[in-house]
Short mmCIF file of C-alpha atoms in Angstrom, two decimals:
data_model
loop_
_atom_site.label_atom_id
_atom_site.label_comp_id
_atom_site.label_asym_id
_atom_site.label_seq_id
_atom_site.Cartn_x
_atom_site.Cartn_y
_atom_site.Cartn_z
CA UNK Q 1 0.00 0.00 0.00
CA UNK Q 2 1.28 3.46 -0.89
CA UNK Q 3 0.85 6.58 1.21
CA UNK Q 4 0.96 10.30 0.40
CA UNK Q 5 4.48 11.69 0.67
CA UNK Q 6 4.93 14.56 3.14
CA UNK Q 7 6.73 17.50 1.55
CA UNK Q 8 7.07 19.76 4.59
CA UNK Q 9 5.61 20.40 8.03
CA UNK Q 10 5.25 23.23 10.54
CA UNK Q 11 3.95 23.72 14.06
CA UNK Q 12 0.95 25.68 15.32
CA UNK Q 13 0.98 26.60 19.02
CA UNK Q 14 -1.28 29.70 19.24
CA UNK Q 15 -4.54 27.97 18.27
CA UNK Q 16 -4.82 30.14 15.13
CA UNK Q 17 -3.22 30.47 11.71
CA UNK Q 18 -2.94 33.37 9.28
CA UNK Q 19 -3.02 32.82 5.55
CA UNK Q 20 -2.91 34.50 2.14
CA UNK Q 21 -0.45 36.77 0.38
CA UNK Q 22 2.13 38.58 2.52
CA UNK Q 23 -0.07 41.62 3.08
CA UNK Q 24 -3.03 39.32 3.86
CA UNK Q 25 -1.01 37.50 6.50
CA UNK Q 26 0.06 40.81 8.04
CA UNK Q 27 -3.56 41.91 8.08
CA UNK Q 28 -4.56 38.63 9.73
CA UNK Q 29 -1.89 39.11 12.39
CA UNK Q 30 -3.32 42.55 13.23
CA UNK Q 31 -6.94 41.35 13.37
CA UNK Q 32 -8.58 39.78 16.41
CA UNK Q 33 -8.33 35.97 16.38
CA UNK Q 34 -11.43 34.35 14.87
CA UNK Q 35 -13.56 31.87 16.76
CA UNK Q 36 -14.30 28.61 15.02
CA UNK Q 37 -16.24 28.13 11.82
CA UNK Q 38 -18.33 31.16 10.96
CA UNK Q 39 -20.70 31.78 8.08
CA UNK Q 40 -18.83 33.55 5.28
CA UNK Q 41 -21.04 35.23 2.69
CA UNK Q 42 -19.89 35.58 -0.93
CA UNK Q 43 -19.33 38.94 -2.58
CA UNK Q 44 -18.84 39.92 -6.20
CA UNK Q 45 -15.39 41.15 -7.21
CA UNK Q 46 -14.81 41.69 -10.91
CA UNK Q 47 -15.62 38.53 -12.83
CA UNK Q 48 -15.32 36.14 -9.89
CA UNK Q 49 -17.17 35.45 -6.66
CA UNK Q 50 -14.93 35.86 -3.63
CA UNK Q 51 -15.22 34.98 0.05
CA UNK Q 52 -13.28 37.17 2.42
CA UNK Q 53 -12.36 36.28 5.98
CA UNK Q 54 -10.02 38.34 8.16
CA UNK Q 55 -7.10 36.18 7.04
CA UNK Q 56 -6.87 34.34 10.31
CA UNK Q 57 -8.75 31.29 11.47
CA UNK Q 58 -8.80 29.15 14.61
CA UNK Q 59 -6.74 25.99 14.07
CA UNK Q 60 -5.67 22.83 15.86
CA UNK Q 61 -2.39 23.09 17.70
CA UNK Q 62 0.37 20.65 16.82
CA UNK Q 63 2.15 19.54 13.68
CA UNK Q 64 0.64 20.29 10.27
CA UNK Q 65 1.86 18.33 7.23
CA UNK Q 66 1.95 19.57 3.64
CA UNK Q 67 1.41 17.41 0.56
CA UNK Q 68 2.07 18.43 -3.02
CA UNK Q 69 -0.66 17.82 -5.61
CA UNK Q 70 0.76 16.73 -8.96
CA UNK Q 71 -0.82 16.75 -12.42
CA UNK Q 72 -0.34 13.29 -13.90
CA UNK Q 73 -0.44 14.41 -17.53
CA UNK Q 74 2.75 16.56 -17.53
CA UNK Q 75 3.62 16.19 -14.52
CA UNK Q 76 3.72 19.48 -12.61
CA UNK Q 77 2.68 21.02 -9.30
CA UNK Q 78 -0.98 22.12 -9.37
CA UNK Q 79 -1.94 22.48 -5.73
CA UNK Q 80 -1.34 21.74 -2.07
CA UNK Q 81 -3.10 19.94 0.74
CA UNK Q 82 -2.11 20.79 4.31
CA UNK Q 83 -3.55 18.95 7.29
CA UNK Q 84 -3.10 18.46 11.00
CA UNK Q 85 -1.23 15.29 11.93
CA UNK Q 86 -4.42 13.76 13.42
CA UNK Q 87 -6.31 13.93 10.13
CA UNK Q 88 -6.93 11.03 7.74
CA UNK Q 89 -5.54 12.86 4.72
CA UNK Q 90 -7.24 10.95 1.91
CA UNK Q 91 -10.62 10.90 3.63
CA UNK Q 92 -10.42 14.62 4.41
CA UNK Q 93 -9.50 15.80 0.91
CA UNK Q 94 -12.18 13.54 -0.58
CA UNK Q 95 -14.80 15.21 1.61
CA UNK Q 96 -13.64 18.72 0.74
CA UNK Q 97 -13.68 17.98 -2.99
CA UNK Q 98 -17.19 16.57 -2.67
CA UNK Q 99 -18.54 19.46 -0.58
CA UNK Q 100 -16.77 22.41 -2.19
CA UNK Q 101 -14.26 21.39 -4.81
CA UNK Q 102 -13.25 23.05 -8.04
CA UNK Q 103 -15.97 25.26 -9.58
CA UNK Q 104 -14.87 23.95 -12.97
CA UNK Q 105 -15.65 20.29 -12.28
CA UNK Q 106 -18.92 18.39 -12.08
CA UNK Q 107 -20.26 17.08 -8.76
CA UNK Q 108 -17.96 19.32 -6.75
CA UNK Q 109 -20.55 20.66 -4.35
CA UNK Q 110 -20.96 24.39 -3.95
CA UNK Q 111 -18.47 27.07 -4.87
CA UNK Q 112 -20.23 29.35 -2.37
CA UNK Q 113 -20.36 29.07 1.39
CA UNK Q 114 -23.84 28.04 2.44
CA UNK Q 115 -25.74 25.86 4.89
CA UNK Q 116 -24.61 22.67 3.16
CA UNK Q 117 -20.91 23.51 3.27
CA UNK Q 118 -21.21 24.68 6.87
CA UNK Q 119 -22.93 21.45 7.85
CA UNK Q 120 -20.02 19.51 6.34
CA UNK Q 121 -17.45 21.64 8.26
CA UNK Q 122 -16.04 23.24 5.11
CA UNK Q 123 -15.53 26.93 4.37
CA UNK Q 124 -13.95 28.46 1.28
CA UNK Q 125 -12.03 31.60 0.47
CA UNK Q 126 -11.41 32.27 -3.20
CA UNK Q 127 -9.00 34.49 -5.12
CA UNK Q 128 -5.88 35.32 -3.14
CA UNK Q 129 -5.35 38.70 -4.78
CA UNK Q 130 -3.71 37.51 -8.03
CA UNK Q 131 -2.26 39.99 -10.45
CA UNK Q 132 -4.24 40.19 -13.69
CA UNK Q 133 -1.18 39.03 -15.59
CA UNK Q 134 0.27 36.67 -12.98
CA UNK Q 135 1.24 33.18 -14.11
CA UNK Q 136 2.06 32.04 -10.56
CA UNK Q 137 -0.12 32.03 -7.47
CA UNK Q 138 0.99 31.61 -3.92
CA UNK Q 139 -0.19 31.87 -0.34
CA UNK Q 140 1.32 31.44 3.05
CA UNK Q 141 -0.02 29.45 6.01
CA UNK Q 142 1.53 30.43 9.32
CA UNK Q 143 1.00 30.36 13.07
CA UNK Q 144 -0.85 33.48 14.26
CA UNK Q 145 1.72 34.72 16.78
CA UNK Q 146 4.62 34.03 14.38
CA UNK Q 147 2.94 35.68 11.38
CA UNK Q 148 4.83 38.97 11.35
CA UNK Q 149 8.17 37.21 11.72
CA UNK Q 150 7.42 34.94 8.78
CA UNK Q 151 6.26 37.86 6.61
CA UNK Q 152 9.49 39.73 7.27
CA UNK Q 153 11.44 36.63 6.25
CA UNK Q 154 9.43 35.79 3.12
CA UNK Q 155 9.42 39.34 1.77
CA UNK Q 156 13.13 39.00 1.01
CA UNK Q 157 12.72 35.66 -0.76
CA UNK Q 158 11.95 35.90 -4.50
CA UNK Q 159 8.52 34.71 -5.60
CA UNK Q 160 8.70 31.18 -6.90
CA UNK Q 161 11.27 30.19 -4.30
CA UNK Q 162 9.42 30.76 -1.03
CA UNK Q 163 8.11 27.20 -0.94
CA UNK Q 164 11.72 25.98 -0.93
CA UNK Q 165 12.32 27.51 2.50
CA UNK Q 166 11.54 25.24 5.46
CA UNK Q 167 10.14 27.33 8.33
CA UNK Q 168 9.25 26.02 11.81
CA UNK Q 169 5.93 27.87 12.14
CA UNK Q 170 4.84 28.48 8.58
CA UNK Q 171 4.72 27.23 5.03
CA UNK Q 172 4.54 28.91 1.63
CA UNK Q 173 2.33 27.26 -0.97
CA UNK Q 174 3.31 28.07 -4.52
CA UNK Q 175 1.40 26.97 -7.66
CA UNK Q 176 2.98 27.94 -11.01
CA UNK Q 177 1.07 28.85 -14.18
CA UNK Q 178 -2.27 29.74 -12.64
CA UNK Q 179 -4.30 32.93 -12.63
CA UNK Q 180 -6.85 32.47 -9.85
CA UNK Q 181 -6.55 30.48 -6.67
CA UNK Q 182 -9.04 28.77 -4.42
CA UNK Q 183 -8.78 27.86 -0.75
CA UNK Q 184 -10.90 25.41 1.26
CA UNK Q 185 -10.63 25.01 5.03
CA UNK Q 186 -11.80 21.81 6.67
CA UNK Q 187 -12.85 22.08 10.32
CA UNK Q 188 -13.07 19.55 13.14
CA UNK Q 189 -16.38 17.93 14.05
CA UNK Q 190 -17.09 20.58 16.70
CA UNK Q 191 -16.44 23.33 14.16
CA UNK Q 192 -14.14 24.97 16.67
CA UNK Q 193 -10.85 24.80 14.75
CA UNK Q 194 -9.52 24.29 11.23
CA UNK Q 195 -7.72 21.01 10.67
CA UNK Q 196 -6.96 21.10 6.94
CA UNK Q 197 -6.47 23.45 4.00
CA UNK Q 198 -6.78 22.72 0.28
CA UNK Q 199 -5.13 25.21 -2.10
CA UNK Q 200 -5.45 24.97 -5.88
CA UNK Q 201 -5.90 27.01 -9.06
CA UNK Q 202 -8.03 27.08 -12.19
CA UNK Q 203 -5.60 24.70 -13.93
CA UNK Q 204 -6.08 22.00 -11.28
CA UNK Q 205 -8.05 19.08 -12.69
CA UNK Q 206 -8.65 16.66 -9.84
CA UNK Q 207 -9.45 13.69 -12.10
CA UNK Q 208 -5.87 14.08 -13.36
CA UNK Q 209 -4.28 15.04 -10.03
CA UNK Q 210 -2.60 12.81 -7.45
CA UNK Q 211 -0.97 13.40 -4.10
CA UNK Q 212 2.78 13.02 -4.37
CA UNK Q 213 3.60 9.40 -3.60
CA UNK Q 214 0.21 8.13 -4.78
CA UNK Q 215 -0.96 6.77 -8.14
CA UNK Q 216 -4.73 7.02 -7.76
CA UNK Q 217 -6.24 10.37 -8.94
CA UNK Q 218 -8.10 12.31 -6.27
CA UNK Q 219 -11.33 12.05 -8.24
CA UNK Q 220 -12.57 9.30 -10.54
CA UNK Q 221 -13.01 10.19 -14.20
CA UNK Q 222 -16.49 9.56 -15.60
CA UNK Q 223 -17.97 9.97 -19.04
CA UNK Q 224 -20.95 12.29 -19.25
CA UNK Q 225 -23.34 9.36 -19.62
CA UNK Q 226 -21.76 7.52 -16.66
CA UNK Q 227 -22.15 10.61 -14.50
CA UNK Q 228 -25.77 11.07 -15.54
CA UNK Q 229 -26.68 7.45 -14.82
CA UNK Q 230 -24.92 7.57 -11.45
CA UNK Q 231 -26.81 10.73 -10.54
CA UNK Q 232 -30.10 9.06 -11.44
CA UNK Q 233 -29.28 6.11 -9.21
CA UNK Q 234 -28.16 8.32 -6.33
CA UNK Q 235 -31.32 10.44 -6.46
CA UNK Q 236 -29.62 13.64 -7.62
CA UNK Q 237 -31.88 16.69 -7.51
CA UNK Q 238 -32.54 17.69 -11.12
CA UNK Q 239 -35.09 20.40 -10.30
CA UNK Q 240 -32.58 23.23 -10.79
CA UNK Q 241 -33.77 25.29 -7.83
CA UNK Q 242 -30.35 26.59 -6.79
CA UNK Q 243 -29.53 27.61 -10.35
CA UNK Q 244 -32.88 29.38 -10.68
CA UNK Q 245 -32.26 31.23 -7.43
CA UNK Q 246 -28.93 32.52 -8.72
CA UNK Q 247 -30.26 33.43 -12.16
CA UNK Q 248 -33.55 35.12 -11.26
CA UNK Q 249 -32.07 38.30 -9.86
CA UNK Q 250 -34.24 41.46 -10.00
CA UNK Q 251 -31.66 43.46 -11.96
CA UNK Q 252 -31.90 41.00 -14.86
CA UNK Q 253 -35.53 39.91 -14.93
CA UNK Q 254 -37.38 42.49 -12.92
CA UNK Q 255 -39.00 41.71 -9.60
CA UNK Q 256 -40.39 38.23 -9.04
CA UNK Q 257 -44.13 37.93 -8.35
CA UNK Q 258 -45.35 38.33 -4.79
CA UNK Q 259 -46.43 35.11 -3.13
CA UNK Q 260 -50.07 36.20 -3.29
CA UNK Q 261 -49.84 36.49 -7.09
CA UNK Q 262 -48.55 32.96 -7.62
CA UNK Q 263 -50.96 30.37 -9.02
CA UNK Q 264 -51.14 26.63 -8.42
CA UNK Q 265 -50.35 23.93 -7.80
CA UNK Q 266 -53.25 22.31 -9.63
CA UNK Q 267 -54.55 18.77 -9.40
CA UNK Q 268 -53.36 15.97 -11.63
CA UNK Q 269 -56.78 15.53 -13.21
CA UNK Q 270 -56.64 19.15 -14.41
CA UNK Q 271 -53.55 18.61 -16.55
CA UNK Q 272 -54.02 20.01 -20.03
CA UNK Q 273 -51.36 17.92 -21.77
CA UNK Q 274 -50.97 14.17 -21.30
CA UNK Q 275 -47.90 12.04 -21.94
CA UNK Q 276 -48.93 11.33 -25.54
CA UNK Q 277 -49.30 15.08 -26.23
CA UNK Q 278 -45.76 15.76 -25.08
CA UNK Q 279 -44.53 12.78 -27.11
CA UNK Q 280 -46.04 14.25 -30.27
CA UNK Q 281 -44.36 17.60 -29.63
CA UNK Q 282 -41.02 15.97 -28.83
CA UNK Q 283 -41.11 14.10 -32.13
CA UNK Q 284 -41.16 17.47 -33.89
CA UNK Q 285 -37.94 18.44 -32.15
CA UNK Q 286 -34.98 17.58 -34.35
CA UNK Q 287 -32.68 17.03 -31.36
CA UNK Q 288 -34.25 13.64 -30.54
CA UNK Q 289 -34.45 14.27 -26.81
CA UNK Q 290 -36.98 12.79 -24.41
CA UNK Q 291 -37.99 12.67 -20.76
CA UNK Q 292 -36.74 9.84 -18.55
CA UNK Q 293 -38.05 8.03 -15.48
CA UNK Q 294 -38.25 8.76 -12.61
CA UNK Q 295 -38.32 12.42 -13.73
CA UNK Q 296 -40.70 12.06 -16.66
CA UNK Q 297 -43.87 12.78 -14.71
CA UNK Q 298 -42.27 15.69 -12.88
CA UNK Q 299 -41.26 17.38 -16.14
CA UNK Q 300 -44.76 16.91 -17.52
CA UNK Q 301 -46.28 18.23 -14.29
CA UNK Q 302 -44.07 21.35 -14.37
CA UNK Q 303 -44.90 22.09 -18.01
CA UNK Q 304 -48.62 21.73 -17.30
CA UNK Q 305 -48.30 24.06 -14.31
CA UNK Q 306 -46.72 26.70 -16.53
CA UNK Q 307 -49.65 26.48 -18.94
CA UNK Q 308 -52.35 26.45 -16.28
CA UNK Q 309 -50.92 29.46 -14.47
CA UNK Q 310 -50.83 31.27 -17.83
CA UNK Q 311 -54.48 30.33 -18.43
CA UNK Q 312 -55.56 31.66 -15.06
CA UNK Q 313 -53.49 34.82 -15.19
CA UNK Q 314 -54.09 35.96 -18.76
CA UNK Q 315 -56.88 33.99 -20.45
CA UNK Q 316 -59.64 33.79 -17.85
CA UNK Q 317 -60.10 37.59 -17.64
CA UNK Q 318 -60.78 37.72 -21.41
CA UNK Q 319 -63.95 35.60 -21.40
CA UNK Q 320 -66.60 38.31 -21.10
CA UNK Q 321 -64.45 41.32 -21.87
CA UNK Q 322 -64.32 40.85 -25.64
CA UNK Q 323 -66.96 39.89 -28.14
CA UNK Q 324 -64.71 38.53 -30.90
CA UNK Q 325 -61.65 36.34 -31.19
CA UNK Q 326 -59.81 39.08 -33.08
CA UNK Q 327 -60.34 41.70 -30.37
CA UNK Q 328 -59.36 39.25 -27.62
CA UNK Q 329 -56.24 38.20 -29.53
CA UNK Q 330 -55.27 41.83 -30.08
CA UNK Q 331 -55.71 42.63 -26.40
CA UNK Q 332 -53.80 39.54 -25.23
CA UNK Q 333 -50.84 40.02 -27.56
CA UNK Q 334 -50.89 43.79 -28.02
CA UNK Q 335 -50.92 43.03 -31.75
CA UNK Q 336 -52.80 44.30 -34.74
CA UNK Q 337 -52.72 42.52 -38.09
CA UNK Q 338 -49.03 41.51 -38.41
CA UNK Q 339 -47.03 43.03 -41.23
CA UNK Q 340 -44.99 40.89 -43.60
CA UNK Q 341 -41.60 42.06 -42.36
CA UNK Q 342 -42.55 42.34 -38.71
CA UNK Q 343 -40.17 40.84 -36.15
CA UNK Q 344 -41.19 37.36 -35.00
CA UNK Q 345 -41.88 37.92 -31.30
CA UNK Q 346 -43.79 35.69 -28.92
CA UNK Q 347 -46.83 37.94 -29.29
CA UNK Q 348 -46.58 37.68 -33.07
CA UNK Q 349 -46.84 33.88 -33.00
CA UNK Q 350 -49.56 33.82 -30.35
CA UNK Q 351 -51.63 36.20 -32.44
CA UNK Q 352 -51.10 34.06 -35.54
CA UNK Q 353 -52.22 30.85 -33.83
CA UNK Q 354 -55.14 32.46 -32.00
CA UNK Q 355 -56.56 33.79 -35.25
CA UNK Q 356 -55.47 30.92 -37.51
CA UNK Q 357 -55.56 27.79 -35.32
CA UNK Q 358 -55.62 25.35 -38.23
CA UNK Q 359 -52.26 26.49 -39.61
CA UNK Q 360 -49.26 24.14 -39.24
CA UNK Q 361 -51.07 21.12 -37.79
CA UNK Q 362 -49.10 18.82 -35.48
CA UNK Q 363 -48.91 15.17 -36.62
CA UNK Q 364 -50.36 12.61 -34.17
CA UNK Q 365 -51.44 15.34 -31.76
CA UNK Q 366 -55.01 14.89 -30.46
CA UNK Q 367 -56.13 18.51 -30.65
CA UNK Q 368 -59.73 17.65 -29.82
CA UNK Q 369 -58.79 15.91 -26.56
CA UNK Q 370 -56.56 18.84 -25.52
CA UNK Q 371 -59.36 21.27 -26.38
CA UNK Q 372 -61.81 19.39 -24.18
CA UNK Q 373 -59.42 19.58 -21.22
CA UNK Q 374 -58.71 23.27 -21.79
CA UNK Q 375 -62.42 24.08 -21.98
CA UNK Q 376 -63.14 22.06 -18.83
CA UNK Q 377 -60.37 23.91 -16.96
CA UNK Q 378 -61.68 27.33 -17.98
CA UNK Q 379 -65.34 26.54 -17.33
CA UNK Q 380 -64.52 25.12 -13.89
CA UNK Q 381 -63.18 28.55 -12.95
CA UNK Q 382 -65.55 30.85 -14.84
CA UNK Q 383 -68.69 29.12 -13.59
CA UNK Q 384 -70.50 29.08 -16.94
CA UNK Q 385 -69.66 28.33 -20.54
CA UNK Q 386 -70.36 31.80 -21.88
CA UNK Q 387 -68.55 34.34 -24.03
CA UNK Q 388 -65.38 33.25 -25.77
CA UNK Q 389 -65.22 29.96 -23.93
CA UNK Q 390 -68.21 28.75 -25.89
CA UNK Q 391 -66.35 29.28 -29.17
CA UNK Q 392 -64.68 26.18 -30.59
CA UNK Q 393 -62.38 28.37 -32.70
CA UNK Q 394 -61.18 30.30 -29.65
CA UNK Q 395 -60.45 27.09 -27.74
CA UNK Q 396 -58.70 25.64 -30.80
CA UNK Q 397 -56.57 28.77 -31.05
CA UNK Q 398 -55.62 28.54 -27.36
CA UNK Q 399 -54.63 24.89 -27.76
CA UNK Q 400 -52.43 25.67 -30.76
CA UNK Q 401 -50.82 28.53 -28.81
CA UNK Q 402 -50.11 26.21 -25.89
CA UNK Q 403 -48.56 23.64 -28.19
CA UNK Q 404 -46.32 26.30 -29.70
CA UNK Q 405 -45.32 27.59 -26.25
CA UNK Q 406 -44.42 24.11 -25.05
CA UNK Q 407 -42.45 23.51 -28.25
CA UNK Q 408 -40.51 26.70 -27.60
CA UNK Q 409 -39.76 25.70 -24.02
CA UNK Q 410 -38.73 22.20 -25.10
CA UNK Q 411 -36.48 23.58 -27.83
CA UNK Q 412 -34.64 25.77 -25.34
CA UNK Q 413 -34.67 23.06 -22.66
CA UNK Q 414 -33.18 20.57 -25.11
CA UNK Q 415 -30.33 23.01 -25.76
CA UNK Q 416 -29.70 23.09 -22.02
CA UNK Q 417 -29.76 19.31 -21.82
CA UNK Q 418 -27.27 19.07 -24.69
CA UNK Q 419 -25.04 21.63 -23.00
CA UNK Q 420 -25.10 19.37 -19.93
CA UNK Q 421 -24.22 16.37 -22.17
CA UNK Q 422 -27.57 14.70 -21.53
CA UNK Q 423 -30.06 13.17 -23.94
CA UNK Q 424 -32.97 13.72 -21.55
CA UNK Q 425 -34.79 16.89 -20.49
CA UNK Q 426 -35.05 17.50 -16.76
CA UNK Q 427 -37.03 20.09 -14.74
CA UNK Q 428 -33.84 22.11 -14.37
CA UNK Q 429 -33.63 22.49 -18.15
CA UNK Q 430 -37.22 23.77 -18.27
CA UNK Q 431 -36.66 26.27 -15.46
CA UNK Q 432 -33.43 27.60 -16.94
CA UNK Q 433 -34.96 27.80 -20.42
CA UNK Q 434 -37.84 29.93 -19.15
CA UNK Q 435 -35.56 32.08 -17.02
CA UNK Q 436 -33.21 32.72 -19.95
CA UNK Q 437 -36.01 33.88 -22.26
CA UNK Q 438 -37.53 37.19 -21.17
CA UNK Q 439 -40.73 36.65 -23.15
CA UNK Q 440 -41.39 33.17 -21.80
CA UNK Q 441 -40.47 34.30 -18.31
CA UNK Q 442 -42.96 37.17 -18.46
CA UNK Q 443 -45.92 34.85 -19.09
CA UNK Q 444 -44.89 31.82 -16.99
CA UNK Q 445 -43.45 33.52 -13.91
CA UNK Q 446 -46.75 33.32 -12.03
CA UNK Q 447 -46.51 29.56 -11.59
CA UNK Q 448 -45.95 28.67 -7.96
CA UNK Q 449 -44.49 25.28 -8.88
CA UNK Q 450 -41.92 27.01 -11.10
CA UNK Q 451 -40.56 28.79 -8.05
CA UNK Q 452 -40.99 26.27 -5.25
CA UNK Q 453 -40.02 23.06 -7.05
CA UNK Q 454 -42.98 21.10 -5.73
CA UNK Q 455 -43.51 19.10 -8.92
#
């Protein structure tokens, strides 16, 4: 059996360590010592998300050992792992990579500090003040009370050579040919003191990285299909709620609806589209994507919820307000008769299908069955079958609009699935597709299920 090879070690005796570039370490030495694991909120800095502590952290006293991380393809130094002597090194780094590993690799947890990372005793600090043109990143790790002494020593050592100097109470971690750096602290079970530190850069690929002295990469390589199938078996959450939360910021999409304005969820027997209806629409999509169990029903439920919230929000109020299909279509889409060279907006297509529902028929799509379900849904909420809801042409136009809307969502969702190297559409793809399209978002944003993930 092989074991990781220790490159260097140092001693902590103050119960705290300072870290970062030289000026960061000095700053940490001037700051009050921190107490255990604390919630660290992310902040935006340029093109990256950073997490800033006060550059000191409580740490276990005793000997800390440093291990070099080596790229197996060249080979070259691509990172460091430093841990207290009591730590199971391989188990600890595996946990950190799972909870908050590289933001450039799949299944690496969260790149932001949150409840999940805190629960797993991991906290990250990203971007150790690299120069825009730097090809080398470095950071020091040093005992709190010895910090100023170590800074005064290291400042006279040329960059690129500091890691060659063995110091009793500190260590310099140097990673060549990297622009940005990432740091991850692992804490003890009581969350009272750090016990490990992972330091790496954007060039670190953990499926191609080993600890010096070892042959097994730190992470197992998987094909995209292998990863997808494993996630299915493990019960991975494909709803996309965290991504939606990050994407749906007010500055980009406007304010989200108030809770009182959200509609749904609706009952299963109210669904407008059945499995065979979605199958017919998917066959028209040239990308040959489909839904997959056990997520098939949840995708279909979410898509139906989008449609039913749209019906309630925008279609129900039209029933007795307009006498003709043309006037209702104009009011709904803010359109008049489209001009030949007019831009093809969502409203343009909705107007076309509302006023010409027989155009571009969908093969093997049971329009009559969909129409019956749409009419039943509307009548159940309007109380009587009066006004526009009594018009077969109006209902047919609505059904054709809904089919077109679902086709648009599926087209965009299939792009997202392909970008994720999947051949199956998941709820996350639907949510992201709607969020990325301002027109679709404007009409579907009132679905409660869209926001709460209760499909």
